[in-house]
PDB file of C-alpha atoms in Angstrom:
ATOM      1  CA  PHE A   1      17.804  -9.317  23.432  1.00 83.00           C
ATOM      2  CA  ILE A   2      19.421 -10.901  20.398  1.00 91.00           C
ATOM      3  CA  ARG A   3      21.966 -13.622  21.103  1.00 91.00           C
ATOM      4  CA  LYS A   4      25.400 -13.126  19.563  1.00 94.00           C
ATOM      5  CA  ASP A   5      25.058 -16.313  17.502  1.00 92.00           C
ATOM      6  CA  ALA A   6      21.834 -14.989  15.899  1.00 93.00           C
ATOM      7  CA  GLN A   7      23.299 -11.624  14.892  1.00 96.00           C
ATOM      8  CA  PRO A   8      25.136 -12.792  11.735  1.00 96.00           C
ATOM      9  CA  THR A   9      21.940 -14.269  10.285  1.00 96.00           C
ATOM     10  CA  LEU A  10      19.947 -11.144  11.105  1.00 97.00           C
ATOM     11  CA  ASN A  11      22.731  -9.003   9.623  1.00 97.00           C
ATOM     12  CA  GLU A  12      22.488 -10.994   6.381  1.00 97.00           C
ATOM     13  CA  LEU A  13      18.727 -10.537   6.397  1.00 97.00           C
ATOM     14  CA  ALA A  14      19.166  -6.788   6.927  1.00 98.00           C
ATOM     15  CA  GLU A  15      21.530  -6.648   3.938  1.00 98.00           C
ATOM     16  CA  LEU A  16      19.045  -8.573   1.794  1.00 97.00           C
ATOM     17  CA  LEU A  17      16.232  -6.240   2.798  1.00 97.00           C
ATOM     18  CA  ALA A  18      18.364  -3.155   2.182  1.00 98.00           C
ATOM     19  CA  LYS A  19      19.105  -4.371  -1.352  1.00 97.00           C
ATOM     20  CA  ASN A  20      15.408  -5.141  -1.962  1.00 97.00           C
ATOM     21  CA  PRO A  21      13.424  -2.174  -0.641  1.00 96.00           C
ATOM     22  CA  ASP A  22      10.096  -3.463  -1.990  1.00 96.00           C
ATOM     23  CA  ILE A  23      10.151  -6.580   0.191  1.00 96.00           C
ATOM     24  CA  SER A  24       8.176  -6.734   3.440  1.00 97.00           C
ATOM     25  CA  ILE A  25       8.585  -9.680   5.789  1.00 98.00           C
ATOM     26  CA  GLN A  26       7.029 -11.296   8.824  1.00 98.00           C
ATOM     27  CA  LEU A  27       9.363 -12.597  11.512  1.00 98.00           C
ATOM     28  CA  SER A  28       7.745 -15.574  13.235  1.00 98.00           C
ATOM     29  CA  SER A  29       9.037 -16.897  16.545  1.00 97.00           C
ATOM     30  CA  HIS A  30       8.251 -20.215  18.162  1.00 97.00           C
ATOM     31  CA  THR A  31       8.889 -21.889  21.503  1.00 96.00           C
ATOM     32  CA  ASP A  32       9.207 -25.468  22.607  1.00 96.00           C
ATOM     33  CA  CYS A  33       6.304 -27.127  24.426  1.00 96.00           C
ATOM     34  CA  ARG A  34       7.646 -26.574  27.914  1.00 95.00           C
ATOM     35  CA  GLY A  35       5.991 -23.836  29.949  1.00 94.00           C
ATOM     36  CA  GLN A  36       2.476 -22.468  30.121  1.00 96.00           C
ATOM     37  CA  ASP A  37       0.675 -21.572  26.883  1.00 95.00           C
ATOM     38  CA  ARG A  38       0.297 -17.878  27.771  1.00 96.00           C
ATOM     39  CA  TYR A  39       3.935 -17.617  28.770  1.00 97.00           C
ATOM     40  CA  ASN A  40       5.093 -19.257  25.528  1.00 97.00           C
ATOM     41  CA  GLU A  41       2.853 -17.029  23.427  1.00 97.00           C
ATOM     42  CA  ARG A  42       4.239 -13.905  25.082  1.00 97.00           C
ATOM     43  CA  LEU A  43       7.822 -15.193  24.934  1.00 97.00           C
ATOM     44  CA  SER A  44       7.552 -15.936  21.225  1.00 97.00           C
ATOM     45  CA  GLN A  45       5.989 -12.537  20.508  1.00 98.00           C
ATOM     46  CA  ASP A  46       8.785 -10.831  22.447  1.00 97.00           C
ATOM     47  CA  ARG A  47      11.398 -12.823  20.494  1.00 96.00           C
ATOM     48  CA  ALA A  48       9.842 -11.896  17.162  1.00 97.00           C
ATOM     49  CA  GLN A  49       9.662  -8.246  18.220  1.00 98.00           C
ATOM     50  CA  ALA A  50      13.312  -8.317  19.327  1.00 97.00           C
ATOM     51  CA  ALA A  51      14.296  -9.502  15.832  1.00 97.00           C
ATOM     52  CA  VAL A  52      12.185  -6.745  14.255  1.00 98.00           C
ATOM     53  CA  ASP A  53      13.730  -4.148  16.574  1.00 98.00           C
ATOM     54  CA  TYR A  54      17.214  -5.386  15.677  1.00 97.00           C
ATOM     55  CA  LEU A  55      16.509  -5.020  11.957  1.00 98.00           C
ATOM     56  CA  ILE A  56      15.190  -1.509  12.571  1.00 98.00           C
ATOM     57  CA  THR A  57      18.521  -0.604  14.214  1.00 97.00           C
ATOM     58  CA  LYS A  58      20.161  -1.782  10.977  1.00 97.00           C
ATOM     59  CA  GLY A  59      18.142   0.766   8.999  1.00 97.00           C
ATOM     60  CA  ILE A  60      15.200  -1.334   7.825  1.00 98.00           C
ATOM     61  CA  PRO A  61      11.947   0.678   8.024  1.00 98.00           C
ATOM     62  CA  ALA A  62       9.501  -0.614  10.635  1.00 98.00           C
ATOM     63  CA  GLU A  63       6.600  -0.578   8.170  1.00 98.00           C
ATOM     64  CA  ARG A  64       8.319  -3.381   6.224  1.00 98.00           C
ATOM     65  CA  LEU A  65       8.520  -5.665   9.259  1.00 98.00           C
ATOM     66  CA  THR A  66       5.883  -7.609  11.177  1.00 98.00           C
ATOM     67  CA  ALA A  67       6.446  -9.619  14.364  1.00 98.00           C
ATOM     68  CA  LYS A  68       4.309 -12.694  15.056  1.00 98.00           C
ATOM     69  CA  GLY A  69       4.663 -15.064  17.990  1.00 97.00           C
ATOM     70  CA  TYR A  70       3.212 -18.549  17.660  1.00 97.00           C
ATOM     71  CA  GLY A  71       4.216 -19.979  21.020  1.00 96.00           C
ATOM     72  CA  GLU A  72       4.332 -23.751  20.836  1.00 96.00           C
ATOM     73  CA  ASN A  73       1.477 -24.013  18.301  1.00 95.00           C
ATOM     74  CA  VAL A  74       3.540 -24.664  15.155  1.00 95.00           C
ATOM     75  CA  PRO A  75       6.329 -27.064  16.101  1.00 94.00           C
ATOM     76  CA  SER A  76       9.135 -27.847  13.704  1.00 95.00           C
ATOM     77  CA  VAL A  77       9.448 -31.270  15.313  1.00 95.00           C
ATOM     78  CA  ASP A  78       6.175 -32.844  16.373  1.00 92.00           C
ATOM     79  CA  CYS A  79       6.904 -34.927  19.449  1.00 92.00           C
ATOM     80  CA  LEU A  80       5.102 -35.703  22.684  1.00 93.00           C
ATOM     81  CA  CYS A  81       6.428 -32.961  24.952  1.00 93.00           C
ATOM     82  CA  SER A  82       7.495 -35.214  27.803  1.00 91.00           C
ATOM     83  CA  ARG A  83       9.352 -37.416  25.330  1.00 94.00           C
ATOM     84  CA  CYS A  84      11.020 -34.739  23.209  1.00 95.00           C
ATOM     85  CA  SER A  85      14.787 -34.838  23.265  1.00 96.00           C
ATOM     86  CA  GLU A  86      16.702 -31.671  24.063  1.00 96.00           C
ATOM     87  CA  GLU A  87      17.597 -31.431  20.355  1.00 96.00           C
ATOM     88  CA  GLU A  88      13.899 -31.612  19.428  1.00 96.00           C
ATOM     89  CA  HIS A  89      13.066 -28.891  21.958  1.00 96.00           C
ATOM     90  CA  LYS A  90      15.894 -26.786  20.550  1.00 95.00           C
ATOM     91  CA  ALA A  91      14.623 -27.227  16.968  1.00 96.00           C
ATOM     92  CA  ASN A  92      11.205 -25.972  18.053  1.00 96.00           C
ATOM     93  CA  ARG A  93      12.685 -22.770  19.538  1.00 95.00           C
ATOM     94  CA  ARG A  94      13.293 -20.718  16.440  1.00 96.00           C
ATOM     95  CA  THR A  95      12.580 -17.527  14.526  1.00 95.00           C
ATOM     96  CA  THR A  96      11.808 -17.698  10.831  1.00 95.00           C
ATOM     97  CA  PHE A  97      10.775 -15.152   8.255  1.00 95.00           C
ATOM     98  CA  LYS A  98       8.495 -15.143   5.258  1.00 95.00           C
ATOM     99  CA  VAL A  99       8.131 -12.616   2.483  1.00 95.00           C
ATOM    100  CA  LEU A 100       4.787 -10.834   2.612  1.00 95.00           C
ATOM    101  CA  GLU A 101       5.191  -8.849  -0.620  1.00 80.00           C
TER     102      GLU A 101
END
């Protein structure tokens, strides 16, 4: 599911994509380092797919969207997991997008 606080950002992205029909993007989701690797990989893939599905409901064609989950492999904040603050963990749990074409 998409949290209420994430919807405005995704709505803005949907508007941007609607105004630029030649753009394709990849939505990339990440987790913090807590949890098993397999679980985090699946969780991040599910989060990325949820963002893609949300954009599809806003009228963006599926063929312009790619979901990619990275698990904990590409942290935003590189810290030793047991010593990461809650804010550092939170920064690592994110979904980003990049333009593919």
